[in-house]
């Protein structure tokens, strides 16, 4: 099955699965960070929680200190990148979901 045969929910699920499945960090950490990045309740330890929350709310305000704290806790640049990536994917999916709901709502609007 190529990408053209996947619907929205299938694509979303596949992306989430790959982010959680592949990497050097524990899958549970990547899943928690991705959920937090999507605006979910804090389910990960600091400093991962603070960075994920910041990415969800206003990624342009992420500080060098937040990234440095995650690099120190994660143990490598690659592991830290995974945290930033997972939180960013979560934030992007949350925004995509909102847009998808808005577009679906247009069908319900009166003409």
mmCIF file of C-alpha atoms in Angstrom, residues 20-96:
data_model
loop_
_atom_site.group_PDB
_atom_site.id
_atom_site.type_symbol
_atom_site.label_atom_id
_atom_site.label_comp_id
_atom_site.label_asym_id
_atom_site.label_seq_id
_atom_site.Cartn_x
_atom_site.Cartn_y
_atom_site.Cartn_z
ATOM 1 C CA UNK A 20 7.120 6.211 18.917
ATOM 2 C CA UNK A 21 8.673 3.049 17.494
ATOM 3 C CA UNK A 22 11.988 4.280 16.089
ATOM 4 C CA UNK A 23 14.795 5.896 18.044
ATOM 5 C CA UNK A 24 17.274 5.747 20.891
ATOM 6 C CA UNK A 25 14.938 6.960 23.659
ATOM 7 C CA UNK A 26 12.418 4.661 25.286
ATOM 8 C CA UNK A 27 9.236 4.428 23.210
ATOM 9 C CA UNK A 28 7.181 5.363 26.284
ATOM 10 C CA UNK A 29 9.157 8.607 26.610
ATOM 11 C CA UNK A 30 8.670 9.468 22.940
ATOM 12 C CA UNK A 31 4.951 8.676 23.232
ATOM 13 C CA UNK A 32 4.608 10.842 26.345
ATOM 14 C CA UNK A 33 6.507 13.733 24.799
ATOM 15 C CA UNK A 34 4.433 13.510 21.632
ATOM 16 C CA UNK A 35 1.209 13.534 23.665
ATOM 17 C CA UNK A 36 2.438 16.507 25.705
ATOM 18 C CA UNK A 37 3.426 18.303 22.516
ATOM 19 C CA UNK A 38 -0.140 17.794 21.345
ATOM 20 C CA UNK A 39 -1.347 19.655 24.419
ATOM 21 C CA UNK A 40 -2.042 16.637 26.582
ATOM 22 C CA UNK A 41 -1.561 16.521 30.330
ATOM 23 C CA UNK A 42 1.943 16.273 31.695
ATOM 24 C CA UNK A 43 2.942 12.644 31.647
ATOM 25 C CA UNK A 44 6.690 12.960 31.334
ATOM 26 C CA UNK A 45 9.407 14.018 33.739
ATOM 27 C CA UNK A 46 11.273 17.282 33.664
ATOM 28 C CA UNK A 47 13.020 18.644 31.687
ATOM 29 C CA UNK A 48 11.124 16.842 28.918
ATOM 30 C CA UNK A 49 7.774 18.161 30.126
ATOM 31 C CA UNK A 50 8.817 21.826 30.045
ATOM 32 C CA UNK A 51 10.270 21.608 26.549
ATOM 33 C CA UNK A 52 7.314 19.635 25.196
ATOM 34 C CA UNK A 53 4.847 22.090 26.719
ATOM 35 C CA UNK A 54 6.751 25.026 25.243
ATOM 36 C CA UNK A 55 6.774 23.423 21.815
ATOM 37 C CA UNK A 56 3.011 22.862 22.084
ATOM 38 C CA UNK A 57 2.213 26.399 23.180
ATOM 39 C CA UNK A 58 4.771 28.604 21.414
ATOM 40 C CA UNK A 59 7.684 26.788 19.831
ATOM 41 C CA UNK A 60 9.332 30.032 18.779
ATOM 42 C CA UNK A 61 9.934 30.747 22.468
ATOM 43 C CA UNK A 62 11.945 27.594 23.180
ATOM 44 C CA UNK A 63 15.107 28.635 24.989
ATOM 45 C CA UNK A 64 18.670 27.416 24.709
ATOM 46 C CA UNK A 65 18.477 26.477 28.392
ATOM 47 C CA UNK A 66 15.469 24.213 27.782
ATOM 48 C CA UNK A 67 17.259 22.437 24.958
ATOM 49 C CA UNK A 68 20.474 22.193 26.989
ATOM 50 C CA UNK A 69 18.586 20.644 29.924
ATOM 51 C CA UNK A 70 17.052 18.041 27.614
ATOM 52 C CA UNK A 71 20.438 17.316 26.022
ATOM 53 C CA UNK A 72 21.929 16.731 29.464
ATOM 54 C CA UNK A 73 19.047 14.515 30.613
ATOM 55 C CA UNK A 74 18.820 12.570 27.349
ATOM 56 C CA UNK A 75 22.549 11.972 27.152
ATOM 57 C CA UNK A 76 23.178 12.831 23.507
ATOM 58 C CA UNK A 77 22.284 15.238 20.750
ATOM 59 C CA UNK A 78 20.455 12.459 18.896
ATOM 60 C CA UNK A 79 18.326 11.606 21.922
ATOM 61 C CA UNK A 80 17.563 15.290 22.501
ATOM 62 C CA UNK A 81 16.627 15.719 18.841
ATOM 63 C CA UNK A 82 14.157 12.845 19.185
ATOM 64 C CA UNK A 83 12.484 14.661 22.077
ATOM 65 C CA UNK A 84 12.172 17.886 20.079
ATOM 66 C CA UNK A 85 10.974 15.943 17.028
ATOM 67 C CA UNK A 86 8.368 13.928 18.958
ATOM 68 C CA UNK A 87 6.975 17.035 20.662
ATOM 69 C CA UNK A 88 6.890 18.863 17.323
ATOM 70 C CA UNK A 89 5.051 16.018 15.628
ATOM 71 C CA UNK A 90 2.545 15.994 18.485
ATOM 72 C CA UNK A 91 2.006 19.754 18.164
ATOM 73 C CA UNK A 92 1.682 19.475 14.399
ATOM 74 C CA UNK A 93 -0.847 16.661 14.644
ATOM 75 C CA UNK A 94 -2.922 18.639 17.142
ATOM 76 C CA UNK A 95 -3.036 21.563 14.728
ATOM 77 C CA UNK A 96 -3.761 19.251 11.805
#
